[in-house]
mmCIF file of C-alpha atoms and ligand atoms in Angstrom:
data_model
loop_
_atom_site.group_PDB
_atom_site.id
_atom_site.type_symbol
_atom_site.label_atom_id
_atom_site.label_comp_id
_atom_site.label_asym_id
_atom_site.label_seq_id
_atom_site.Cartn_x
_atom_site.Cartn_y
_atom_site.Cartn_z
ATOM 1 C CA MET A 1 -16.822 12.337 20.840
ATOM 2 C CA THR A 2 -13.453 12.444 22.557
ATOM 3 C CA SER A 3 -11.005 9.952 21.225
ATOM 4 C CA SER A 4 -7.348 9.062 21.465
ATOM 5 C CA PHE A 5 -7.463 9.541 17.699
ATOM 6 C CA ASP A 6 -6.300 13.166 17.932
ATOM 7 C CA SER A 7 -3.265 12.514 20.097
ATOM 8 C CA LEU A 8 -2.206 9.497 18.024
ATOM 9 C CA TRP A 9 -2.614 11.574 14.864
ATOM 10 C CA ALA A 10 -0.561 14.455 16.303
ATOM 11 C CA GLU A 11 2.259 12.108 17.360
ATOM 12 C CA LEU A 12 2.618 10.629 13.913
ATOM 13 C CA ALA A 13 2.093 13.780 11.841
ATOM 14 C CA PRO A 14 5.667 15.109 11.797
ATOM 15 C CA VAL A 15 7.384 11.808 10.954
ATOM 16 C CA GLY A 16 8.763 11.887 7.418
ATOM 17 C CA ARG A 17 6.902 15.030 6.359
ATOM 18 C CA ASP A 18 8.696 17.074 3.726
ATOM 19 C CA PRO A 19 8.539 20.704 4.861
ATOM 20 C CA GLY A 20 8.612 21.900 1.258
ATOM 21 C CA THR A 21 5.710 19.939 -0.233
ATOM 22 C CA GLY A 22 3.895 18.951 2.956
ATOM 23 C CA GLY A 23 3.907 15.410 1.557
ATOM 24 C CA TYR A 24 5.267 12.317 3.278
ATOM 25 C CA ARG A 25 8.424 10.398 2.407
ATOM 26 C CA ARG A 26 8.186 7.294 4.528
ATOM 27 C CA PHE A 27 10.042 4.565 2.675
ATOM 28 C CA ALA A 28 10.733 1.016 3.780
ATOM 29 C CA TRP A 29 13.722 0.383 6.000
ATOM 30 C CA THR A 30 14.816 4.030 6.234
ATOM 31 C CA ARG A 31 15.330 6.263 9.271
ATOM 32 C CA GLU A 32 11.737 7.474 8.890
ATOM 33 C CA ASP A 33 10.482 3.894 8.788
ATOM 34 C CA ALA A 34 12.418 3.152 11.988
ATOM 35 C CA ALA A 35 10.731 6.153 13.653
ATOM 36 C CA LEU A 36 7.312 4.891 12.521
ATOM 37 C CA ARG A 37 8.050 1.429 13.886
ATOM 38 C CA GLU A 38 9.205 2.934 17.150
ATOM 39 C CA TRP A 39 5.968 4.918 17.328
ATOM 40 C CA PHE A 40 3.962 1.715 16.741
ATOM 41 C CA ALA A 41 5.901 -0.104 19.458
ATOM 42 C CA GLY A 42 5.312 2.824 21.838
ATOM 43 C CA ALA A 43 1.576 2.910 21.111
ATOM 44 C CA ALA A 44 1.425 -0.849 21.758
ATOM 45 C CA ALA A 45 3.413 -0.568 25.003
ATOM 46 C CA ALA A 46 1.268 2.334 26.242
ATOM 47 C CA ARG A 47 -1.749 0.022 25.900
ATOM 48 C CA GLY A 48 -0.095 -3.030 27.454
ATOM 49 C CA LEU A 49 -0.274 -4.929 24.148
ATOM 50 C CA ASP A 50 2.216 -7.677 23.288
ATOM 51 C CA LEU A 51 4.446 -6.601 20.415
ATOM 52 C CA THR A 52 5.910 -9.040 17.919
ATOM 53 C CA THR A 53 7.664 -8.611 14.586
ATOM 54 C CA ASP A 54 7.078 -11.458 12.161
ATOM 55 C CA ARG A 55 9.642 -13.062 9.848
ATOM 56 C CA ALA A 56 8.647 -10.661 7.088
ATOM 57 C CA GLY A 57 9.222 -7.561 9.230
ATOM 58 C CA ASN A 58 5.562 -6.692 9.912
ATOM 59 C CA GLN A 59 4.668 -5.488 13.412
ATOM 60 C CA TRP A 60 1.791 -6.978 15.455
ATOM 61 C CA ALA A 61 0.375 -5.733 18.769
ATOM 62 C CA TRP A 62 -1.887 -8.214 20.566
ATOM 63 C CA TRP A 63 -4.515 -7.803 23.257
ATOM 64 C CA GLY A 64 -4.842 -11.399 24.399
ATOM 65 C CA ASP A 65 -2.895 -14.467 23.327
ATOM 66 C CA PRO A 66 -3.592 -15.465 19.717
ATOM 67 C CA ASP A 67 -1.757 -18.786 20.129
ATOM 68 C CA ALA A 68 -3.690 -19.913 23.187
ATOM 69 C CA ASP A 69 -7.060 -18.346 22.400
ATOM 70 C CA GLY A 70 -6.902 -17.515 18.706
ATOM 71 C CA PRO A 71 -7.188 -17.066 15.921
ATOM 72 C CA GLY A 72 -7.886 -13.425 16.572
ATOM 73 C CA VAL A 73 -9.527 -10.415 15.012
ATOM 74 C CA VAL A 74 -6.912 -8.172 13.401
ATOM 75 C CA VAL A 75 -7.238 -4.552 12.331
ATOM 76 C CA GLY A 76 -4.591 -2.113 11.059
ATOM 77 C CA SER A 77 -2.881 -1.092 7.851
ATOM 78 C CA HIS A 78 0.543 0.349 6.929
ATOM 79 C CA LEU A 79 2.627 3.400 7.829
ATOM 80 C CA ASP A 80 4.898 3.804 4.795
ATOM 81 C CA SER A 81 4.080 6.191 1.942
ATOM 82 C CA VAL A 82 4.562 6.886 -1.745
ATOM 83 C CA PRO A 83 6.905 9.807 -2.581
ATOM 84 C CA ASP A 84 5.123 12.947 -1.348
ATOM 85 C CA GLY A 85 2.163 10.892 -0.211
ATOM 86 C CA GLY A 86 -0.717 12.068 1.932
ATOM 87 C CA ALA A 87 -1.093 11.712 5.681
ATOM 88 C CA PHE A 88 -4.044 9.300 5.539
ATOM 89 C CA ASP A 89 -3.130 6.438 3.176
ATOM 90 C CA GLY A 90 -2.135 3.737 5.672
ATOM 91 C CA PRO A 91 -1.733 5.668 8.946
ATOM 92 C CA LEU A 92 -5.497 6.314 9.157
ATOM 93 C CA GLY A 93 -6.008 2.548 9.454
ATOM 94 C CA VAL A 94 -3.328 2.007 12.103
ATOM 95 C CA ILE A 95 -4.339 5.013 14.205
ATOM 96 C CA SER A 96 -8.034 4.096 13.937
ATOM 97 C CA ALA A 97 -7.162 0.566 15.071
ATOM 98 C CA PHE A 98 -5.520 1.806 18.284
ATOM 99 C CA ALA A 99 -8.317 4.354 18.803
ATOM 100 C CA ALA A 100 -10.948 1.616 18.396
ATOM 101 C CA LEU A 101 -9.195 -0.546 20.983
ATOM 102 C CA ASP A 102 -9.129 2.442 23.327
ATOM 103 C CA ALA A 103 -12.856 3.014 22.789
ATOM 104 C CA LEU A 104 -13.605 -0.639 23.562
ATOM 105 C CA ARG A 105 -11.570 -0.531 26.746
ATOM 106 C CA ALA A 106 -13.114 2.755 27.837
ATOM 107 C CA ALA A 107 -16.512 1.073 27.429
ATOM 108 C CA GLY A 108 -15.365 -1.792 29.684
ATOM 109 C CA TYR A 109 -15.515 -4.290 26.849
ATOM 110 C CA SER A 110 -13.498 -7.432 27.134
ATOM 111 C CA PRO A 111 -13.158 -9.381 23.884
ATOM 112 C CA ALA A 112 -13.889 -13.086 23.700
ATOM 113 C CA ARG A 113 -11.154 -13.432 21.066
ATOM 114 C CA PRO A 114 -7.669 -11.899 20.973
ATOM 115 C CA LEU A 115 -7.450 -8.566 19.145
ATOM 116 C CA GLY A 116 -4.466 -7.626 17.019
ATOM 117 C CA VAL A 117 -3.262 -4.387 15.473
ATOM 118 C CA VAL A 118 -0.876 -4.743 12.543
ATOM 119 C CA ASN A 119 1.562 -2.429 10.789
ATOM 120 C CA PHE A 120 2.397 -4.045 7.455
ATOM 121 C CA GLY A 121 5.846 -3.088 6.171
ATOM 122 C CA ASP A 122 6.563 -1.651 2.729
ATOM 123 C CA GLU A 123 2.978 -1.544 1.459
ATOM 124 C CA GLU A 124 3.595 1.045 -1.237
ATOM 125 C CA GLY A 125 6.706 -0.544 -2.704
ATOM 126 C CA ALA A 126 7.977 3.008 -3.200
ATOM 127 C CA ARG A 127 11.593 2.075 -2.555
ATOM 128 C CA PHE A 128 12.029 -1.461 -3.907
ATOM 129 C CA GLY A 129 9.259 -1.606 -6.503
ATOM 130 C CA ILE A 130 6.989 -4.368 -5.187
ATOM 131 C CA ALA A 131 3.833 -3.178 -3.444
ATOM 132 C CA CYS A 132 2.649 -4.991 -0.303
ATOM 133 C CA ALA A 133 6.091 -6.559 0.090
ATOM 134 C CA GLY A 134 5.528 -7.164 3.823
ATOM 135 C CA SER A 135 2.239 -9.009 3.436
ATOM 136 C CA ARG A 136 3.415 -10.831 0.300
ATOM 137 C CA LEU A 137 6.484 -12.090 2.169
ATOM 138 C CA LEU A 138 4.332 -13.084 5.136
ATOM 139 C CA THR A 139 1.917 -15.127 3.030
ATOM 140 C CA GLY A 140 4.571 -16.648 0.776
ATOM 141 C CA ALA A 141 3.372 -14.731 -2.312
ATOM 142 C CA LEU A 142 6.854 -13.183 -2.565
ATOM 143 C CA ALA A 143 9.950 -15.380 -2.237
ATOM 144 C CA PRO A 144 12.472 -14.062 0.315
ATOM 145 C CA SER A 145 15.392 -14.547 -2.092
ATOM 146 C CA LEU A 146 13.621 -12.383 -4.675
ATOM 147 C CA ALA A 147 12.628 -9.724 -2.167
ATOM 148 C CA LEU A 148 16.046 -9.437 -0.547
ATOM 149 C CA ALA A 149 17.695 -8.947 -3.949
ATOM 150 C CA LEU A 150 15.407 -6.058 -5.013
ATOM 151 C CA ARG A 151 17.345 -2.802 -5.415
ATOM 152 C CA ASP A 152 16.340 0.774 -4.692
ATOM 153 C CA GLY A 153 17.273 3.726 -6.922
ATOM 154 C CA SER A 154 20.712 3.945 -5.296
ATOM 155 C CA GLY A 155 21.505 0.263 -5.819
ATOM 156 C CA VAL A 156 20.940 -0.734 -2.170
ATOM 157 C CA THR A 157 19.265 -4.142 -1.910
ATOM 158 C CA MET A 158 16.309 -4.750 0.356
ATOM 159 C CA GLY A 159 18.490 -7.255 2.203
ATOM 160 C CA GLU A 160 21.140 -4.611 2.869
ATOM 161 C CA ALA A 161 18.502 -2.091 3.945
ATOM 162 C CA MET A 162 16.884 -4.600 6.313
ATOM 163 C CA ASP A 163 20.279 -5.555 7.666
ATOM 164 C CA ARG A 164 21.069 -1.883 8.389
ATOM 165 C CA ALA A 165 17.691 -1.621 10.135
ATOM 166 C CA GLY A 166 18.716 -4.462 12.458
ATOM 167 C CA ILE A 167 16.703 -7.267 10.854
ATOM 168 C CA ASP A 168 18.295 -10.711 10.704
ATOM 169 C CA THR A 169 17.866 -11.287 6.983
ATOM 170 C CA ALA A 170 18.702 -14.982 7.290
ATOM 171 C CA GLY A 171 15.411 -15.316 9.145
ATOM 172 C CA VAL A 172 13.295 -13.493 6.544
ATOM 173 C CA ALA A 173 10.655 -15.940 5.344
ATOM 174 C CA GLY A 174 6.992 -16.663 4.923
ATOM 175 C CA ASP A 175 5.432 -16.930 8.351
ATOM 176 C CA ARG A 176 2.581 -19.452 8.606
ATOM 177 C CA GLU A 177 2.711 -19.278 12.395
ATOM 178 C CA THR A 178 1.885 -15.571 12.349
ATOM 179 C CA LEU A 179 -0.706 -15.984 9.613
ATOM 180 C CA ARG A 180 -2.485 -18.712 11.605
ATOM 181 C CA ARG A 181 -3.149 -16.174 14.348
ATOM 182 C CA VAL A 182 -5.282 -14.074 11.999
ATOM 183 C CA GLY A 183 -8.849 -15.353 12.038
ATOM 184 C CA VAL A 184 -10.191 -12.295 10.253
ATOM 185 C CA PHE A 185 -8.612 -9.050 9.035
ATOM 186 C CA VAL A 186 -10.387 -5.724 8.560
ATOM 187 C CA GLU A 187 -8.329 -2.853 7.151
ATOM 188 C CA LEU A 188 -9.735 0.662 7.500
ATOM 189 C CA HIS A 189 -8.428 3.027 4.801
ATOM 190 C CA ILE A 190 -9.151 6.443 3.370
ATOM 191 C CA GLU A 191 -11.136 6.067 0.178
ATOM 192 C CA GLN A 192 -8.939 6.807 -2.832
ATOM 193 C CA GLY A 193 -11.791 7.865 -5.092
ATOM 194 C CA ILE A 194 -15.003 9.865 -4.780
ATOM 195 C CA GLY A 195 -17.514 7.021 -4.434
ATOM 196 C CA LEU A 196 -18.555 7.999 -0.913
ATOM 197 C CA ALA A 197 -18.610 11.723 -1.647
ATOM 198 C CA ASP A 198 -20.934 11.024 -4.581
ATOM 199 C CA LEU A 199 -23.186 8.884 -2.378
ATOM 200 C CA GLY A 200 -23.162 11.368 0.513
ATOM 201 C CA ARG A 201 -22.060 8.636 2.933
ATOM 202 C CA PRO A 202 -19.110 8.713 5.357
ATOM 203 C CA VAL A 203 -18.107 5.030 5.453
ATOM 204 C CA ALA A 204 -18.208 2.151 2.974
ATOM 205 C CA VAL A 205 -17.308 -1.515 3.054
ATOM 206 C CA GLY A 206 -14.721 -2.548 0.448
ATOM 207 C CA SER A 207 -16.081 -5.313 -1.752
ATOM 208 C CA GLY A 208 -12.914 -6.126 -3.671
ATOM 209 C CA ILE A 209 -9.767 -4.969 -5.426
ATOM 210 C CA TRP A 210 -9.261 -4.676 -9.154
ATOM 211 C CA PRO A 211 -6.523 -6.733 -10.793
ATOM 212 C CA HIS A 212 -3.402 -4.611 -11.088
ATOM 213 C CA GLY A 213 0.277 -4.808 -11.925
ATOM 214 C CA ARG A 214 3.546 -2.996 -12.545
ATOM 215 C CA TRP A 215 5.875 -3.324 -15.520
ATOM 216 C CA ARG A 216 9.316 -1.840 -16.255
ATOM 217 C CA PHE A 217 10.505 -0.956 -19.756
ATOM 218 C CA THR A 218 13.996 0.008 -20.831
ATOM 219 C CA LEU A 219 14.882 1.909 -23.984
ATOM 220 C CA ASP A 220 18.519 2.186 -25.066
ATOM 221 C CA GLY A 221 20.082 5.014 -27.061
ATOM 222 C CA GLU A 222 23.458 6.608 -27.570
ATOM 223 C CA ALA A 223 24.758 9.330 -25.277
ATOM 224 C CA ASN A 224 25.994 12.340 -27.199
ATOM 225 C CA HIS A 225 26.384 16.097 -27.141
ATOM 226 C CA ALA A 226 23.241 18.247 -27.261
ATOM 227 C CA GLY A 227 24.936 21.007 -29.229
ATOM 228 C CA THR A 228 27.005 19.135 -31.771
ATOM 229 C CA THR A 229 24.963 16.051 -32.751
ATOM 230 C CA ARG A 230 22.816 16.561 -35.846
ATOM 231 C CA LEU A 231 19.175 15.562 -35.386
ATOM 232 C CA ALA A 232 19.544 12.927 -38.090
ATOM 233 C CA ASP A 233 22.500 11.345 -36.291
ATOM 234 C CA ARG A 234 20.856 10.935 -32.905
ATOM 235 C CA HIS A 235 19.743 7.759 -31.156
ATOM 236 C CA ASP A 236 17.594 9.444 -28.530
ATOM 237 C CA PRO A 237 15.643 7.029 -26.274
ATOM 238 C CA MET A 238 13.708 9.945 -24.785
ATOM 239 C CA LEU A 239 11.661 10.096 -27.991
ATOM 240 C CA GLY A 240 10.806 6.420 -27.556
ATOM 241 C CA LEU A 241 9.768 7.109 -23.973
ATOM 242 C CA ALA A 242 7.481 9.973 -25.018
ATOM 243 C CA ALA A 243 5.880 7.788 -27.688
ATOM 244 C CA ALA A 244 5.491 4.897 -25.204
ATOM 245 C CA ILE A 245 3.729 7.097 -22.668
ATOM 246 C CA MET A 246 1.305 8.437 -25.284
ATOM 247 C CA CYS A 247 0.750 4.886 -26.512
ATOM 248 C CA ALA A 248 -0.051 3.633 -22.987
ATOM 249 C CA ARG A 249 -2.668 6.321 -22.583
ATOM 250 C CA GLU A 250 -4.232 5.534 -25.953
ATOM 251 C CA LEU A 251 -4.303 1.786 -25.281
ATOM 252 C CA ALA A 252 -5.788 2.314 -21.818
ATOM 253 C CA GLY A 253 -8.678 4.256 -23.315
ATOM 254 C CA ARG A 254 -9.226 1.675 -26.036
ATOM 255 C CA ASN A 255 -9.223 -1.252 -23.574
ATOM 256 C CA GLY A 256 -11.260 0.458 -20.862
ATOM 257 C CA VAL A 257 -8.523 0.239 -18.219
ATOM 258 C CA LEU A 258 -6.268 2.640 -16.321
ATOM 259 C CA ALA A 259 -2.588 3.045 -17.212
ATOM 260 C CA THR A 260 -0.059 5.321 -15.557
ATOM 261 C CA CYS A 261 3.596 6.112 -16.215
ATOM 262 C CA GLY A 262 4.495 7.867 -12.969
ATOM 263 C CA LYS A 263 8.168 7.096 -12.739
ATOM 264 C CA VAL A 264 11.049 7.355 -15.205
ATOM 265 C CA VAL A 265 14.798 7.167 -14.801
ATOM 266 C CA VAL A 266 16.940 8.938 -17.377
ATOM 267 C CA GLU A 267 20.632 8.144 -17.727
ATOM 268 C CA PRO A 268 22.773 10.120 -17.324
ATOM 269 C CA ASN A 269 20.046 12.765 -16.792
ATOM 270 C CA GLY A 270 22.050 15.765 -18.016
ATOM 271 C CA VAL A 271 20.353 18.761 -19.581
ATOM 272 C CA ASN A 272 22.925 19.017 -22.386
ATOM 273 C CA ALA A 273 23.319 15.313 -23.145
ATOM 274 C CA ILE A 274 21.239 12.964 -25.272
ATOM 275 C CA PRO A 275 20.410 10.115 -22.862
ATOM 276 C CA SER A 276 22.075 6.734 -23.177
ATOM 277 C CA ARG A 277 19.118 4.938 -21.642
ATOM 278 C CA VAL A 278 15.690 5.603 -20.195
ATOM 279 C CA THR A 279 13.649 3.338 -17.964
ATOM 280 C CA GLY A 280 9.937 3.821 -17.496
ATOM 281 C CA TRP A 281 7.347 2.100 -15.339
ATOM 282 C CA LEU A 282 3.803 1.234 -16.332
ATOM 283 C CA ASP A 283 1.083 0.732 -13.716
ATOM 284 C CA ALA A 284 -2.032 -0.832 -15.254
ATOM 285 C CA ARG A 285 -5.330 -1.738 -13.585
ATOM 286 C CA GLY A 286 -8.945 -2.317 -14.428
ATOM 287 C CA ALA A 287 -12.095 -4.155 -13.458
ATOM 288 C CA ASP A 288 -11.450 -6.909 -16.018
ATOM 289 C CA PRO A 289 -8.105 -8.744 -15.884
ATOM 290 C CA ARG A 290 -8.332 -9.743 -19.560
ATOM 291 C CA SER A 291 -8.607 -6.099 -20.585
ATOM 292 C CA VAL A 292 -5.625 -5.165 -18.418
ATOM 293 C CA ARG A 293 -3.585 -8.022 -19.916
ATOM 294 C CA ALA A 294 -4.693 -7.056 -23.442
ATOM 295 C CA MET A 295 -3.624 -3.456 -22.904
ATOM 296 C CA VAL A 296 -0.230 -4.522 -21.560
ATOM 297 C CA GLY A 297 0.233 -7.010 -24.417
ATOM 298 C CA GLU A 298 -0.439 -4.292 -27.006
ATOM 299 C CA PHE A 299 1.906 -1.964 -25.141
ATOM 300 C CA ALA A 300 4.667 -4.590 -25.185
ATOM 301 C CA ALA A 301 4.151 -5.058 -28.929
ATOM 302 C CA ALA A 302 4.691 -1.326 -29.480
ATOM 303 C CA LEU A 303 8.081 -1.431 -27.700
ATOM 304 C CA PRO A 304 11.372 -2.967 -28.883
ATOM 305 C CA THR A 305 11.212 -6.747 -28.355
ATOM 306 C CA GLY A 306 12.011 -7.846 -24.831
ATOM 307 C CA SER A 307 12.094 -4.378 -23.295
ATOM 308 C CA LEU A 308 9.032 -4.833 -21.046
ATOM 309 C CA ALA A 309 9.386 -6.809 -17.799
ATOM 310 C CA GLN A 310 6.613 -7.540 -15.288
ATOM 311 C CA GLU A 311 7.508 -6.517 -11.736
ATOM 312 C CA SER A 312 4.286 -7.564 -10.046
ATOM 313 C CA TRP A 313 0.768 -8.793 -10.733
ATOM 314 C CA THR A 314 -2.203 -9.197 -8.419
ATOM 315 C CA ASP A 315 -5.351 -10.908 -9.639
ATOM 316 C CA ALA A 316 -8.834 -9.570 -9.057
ATOM 317 C CA THR A 317 -9.467 -9.941 -5.332
ATOM 318 C CA PRO A 318 -13.036 -10.162 -4.081
ATOM 319 C CA PHE A 319 -13.274 -9.809 -0.316
ATOM 320 C CA ASP A 320 -15.068 -12.453 1.741
ATOM 321 C CA SER A 321 -18.690 -12.020 0.629
ATOM 322 C CA TYR A 322 -20.213 -13.168 3.923
ATOM 323 C CA LEU A 323 -17.992 -10.735 5.830
ATOM 324 C CA VAL A 324 -18.716 -7.855 3.432
ATOM 325 C CA SER A 325 -22.504 -8.316 3.743
ATOM 326 C CA ARG A 326 -22.257 -8.703 7.500
ATOM 327 C CA LEU A 327 -20.258 -5.494 7.907
ATOM 328 C CA ALA A 328 -22.493 -3.544 5.518
ATOM 329 C CA ALA A 329 -25.586 -4.616 7.484
ATOM 330 C CA LEU A 330 -23.888 -3.829 10.793
ATOM 331 C CA LEU A 331 -23.011 -0.341 9.550
ATOM 332 C CA GLU A 332 -26.599 0.582 8.699
ATOM 333 C CA GLY A 333 -26.494 -0.428 5.089
ATOM 334 C CA ALA A 334 -23.094 1.078 4.307
ATOM 335 C CA PRO A 335 -22.411 1.012 0.562
ATOM 336 C CA GLU A 336 -20.176 -1.734 -0.815
ATOM 337 C CA LEU A 337 -17.470 -0.312 -3.069
ATOM 338 C CA PRO A 338 -14.707 -1.942 -5.127
ATOM 339 C CA THR A 339 -11.371 -0.154 -5.493
ATOM 340 C CA GLY A 340 -8.547 0.099 -7.982
ATOM 341 C CA ALA A 341 -6.001 0.592 -5.191
ATOM 342 C CA GLY A 342 -3.970 -2.326 -3.887
ATOM 343 C CA HIS A 343 -3.993 -3.200 -0.171
ATOM 344 C CA ASP A 344 -2.510 -5.716 2.255
ATOM 345 C CA ALA A 345 -6.085 -6.862 2.936
ATOM 346 C CA GLY A 346 -6.125 -8.133 -0.651
ATOM 347 C CA ILE A 347 -2.909 -10.079 -0.181
ATOM 348 C CA LEU A 348 -4.315 -11.715 2.963
ATOM 349 C CA ALA A 349 -7.598 -12.457 1.180
ATOM 350 C CA ASN A 350 -5.657 -14.179 -1.609
ATOM 351 C CA ALA A 351 -3.901 -16.255 1.063
ATOM 352 C CA GLY A 352 -7.270 -17.505 2.331
ATOM 353 C CA VAL A 353 -7.763 -15.169 5.288
ATOM 354 C CA PRO A 354 -11.327 -13.817 5.585
ATOM 355 C CA ALA A 355 -10.680 -10.125 4.960
ATOM 356 C CA ALA A 356 -12.572 -6.931 4.249
ATOM 357 C CA MET A 357 -12.011 -3.194 4.290
ATOM 358 C CA LEU A 358 -13.724 -0.066 5.520
ATOM 359 C CA PHE A 359 -13.329 3.120 3.482
ATOM 360 C CA VAL A 360 -13.617 6.615 4.949
ATOM 361 C CA ARG A 361 -14.939 9.412 2.728
ATOM 362 C CA ASN A 362 -12.391 11.506 0.867
ATOM 363 C CA PRO A 363 -14.231 14.596 -0.387
ATOM 364 C CA THR A 364 -12.025 15.165 -3.433
ATOM 365 C CA GLY A 365 -10.909 11.592 -4.005
ATOM 366 C CA VAL A 366 -7.303 12.815 -4.296
ATOM 367 C CA SER A 367 -4.776 10.316 -2.948
ATOM 368 C CA HIS A 368 -1.051 9.596 -3.313
ATOM 369 C CA SER A 369 -0.674 13.367 -2.999
ATOM 370 C CA PRO A 370 -0.221 15.825 -0.130
ATOM 371 C CA ALA A 371 -3.773 17.040 -0.927
ATOM 372 C CA GLU A 372 -5.270 13.712 0.259
ATOM 373 C CA HIS A 373 -7.808 14.478 2.990
ATOM 374 C CA ALA A 374 -10.641 13.220 5.167
ATOM 375 C CA SER A 375 -12.439 15.424 7.695
ATOM 376 C CA ARG A 376 -11.903 14.803 11.402
ATOM 377 C CA ASP A 377 -15.619 14.054 11.801
ATOM 378 C CA ASP A 378 -15.451 11.374 9.120
ATOM 379 C CA CYS A 379 -12.275 9.920 10.637
ATOM 380 C CA LEU A 380 -14.096 9.600 13.956
ATOM 381 C CA ARG A 381 -17.036 7.986 12.160
ATOM 382 C CA GLY A 382 -14.500 5.548 10.748
ATOM 383 C CA VAL A 383 -13.186 4.798 14.247
ATOM 384 C CA ALA A 384 -16.749 4.249 15.471
ATOM 385 C CA ALA A 385 -17.446 1.911 12.562
ATOM 386 C CA LEU A 386 -14.246 -0.051 13.198
ATOM 387 C CA THR A 387 -15.114 -0.264 16.905
ATOM 388 C CA ALA A 388 -18.539 -1.682 16.044
ATOM 389 C CA VAL A 389 -16.945 -4.159 13.641
ATOM 390 C CA ILE A 390 -14.500 -5.410 16.245
ATOM 391 C CA ARG A 391 -17.314 -5.794 18.796
ATOM 392 C CA ASP A 392 -19.263 -7.790 16.264
ATOM 393 C CA LEU A 393 -16.374 -10.055 15.233
ATOM 394 C CA ALA A 394 -14.617 -10.519 18.579
HETATM 395 C C1 GLV B 1 -1.236 1.255 -3.366
HETATM 396 O O1 GLV B 1 -1.598 2.282 -2.834
HETATM 397 C C2 GLV B 1 -1.462 1.104 -4.765
HETATM 398 O O2 GLV B 1 -2.564 0.694 -5.144
HETATM 399 O O3 GLV B 1 -0.585 1.472 -5.554
HETATM 400 MN MN1 MN B 2 -1.213 3.942 -1.296
HETATM 401 MN MN1 MN B 3 -2.663 2.287 1.574
#
């Protein structure tokens, strides 16, 4: 099968790739993000699609007029990444969306409903801490005043970063008008586990997203000299951090959930200084929200009072059951799989938009890592599946 997939993939591949690790550093409202947005606009223009940016900073490319003839069928995903992320998480969905449109056009298909491709901004929350910030802003799940005040690791607010990227921050708001254009949303994504590899199938339909959240905890100590402060005289918050991380792991096992401490900030971060303060982040998820909440409650109880603060929480999100069954039947009985990864499709589903996902096999299940991979053949099977889904829905 020839497909525009390869050329789209090749265009995007160098943007934000770290030559050292081979991983991607594509953070919201940076130079790399601007290059990704420019690429999206170019791909839309090359196809004669109408480009709009909504009040939350998400990009939409429309084939047809969603206001006159909508609501439309929307496909797409995000282009940003976690630190040293893989090439597939997000971009596979956007590239497959354009490739599916190309396949439909090449087949002479003309949709009865408008078709949209979306690039949701800041899905990973890698810079400002809140995942799916673009879709949460769009749907009203995240207040603009809160979002604009979020700070990155250098103290730059999201508002300042958006301003530098040329966004009129006074206009940042929930955007019902844009949301009304979306009759149904299907997000194709690389699978971030080994469900499909185990089943020996290339494509699955996402059935839902586990409840998940992020918490920040701060432990204070007393900065002092590494060579002159007796062990008994130290107030070393690093010890508290080590104990907290071990505790999170233990509690996760006991409650049957997942818990991760993947980010810490140490102040002042000097090799020969006892830290004055450490900040850690807990990511907790699981199939059962009560178990996740129980784990986090026990974790909070093990920390100094008041040191744990919730940064985000997303409830269990089942995708539209009619849509899931319809897509699974359409795709020759594709398996239906839940996921512990968060997605913009979940945010839209929680806002009442009929939404579903397609997952493409990841042979090792590794994700949020430069080792994330899907074979070209499976990617093209994903494009074919998405093309069939659009035909069916539009
Ligand atoms: C997004 O990839 C998340 O689940 O953290
Ligand atoms: Mn991700
Ligand atoms: Mn993703």
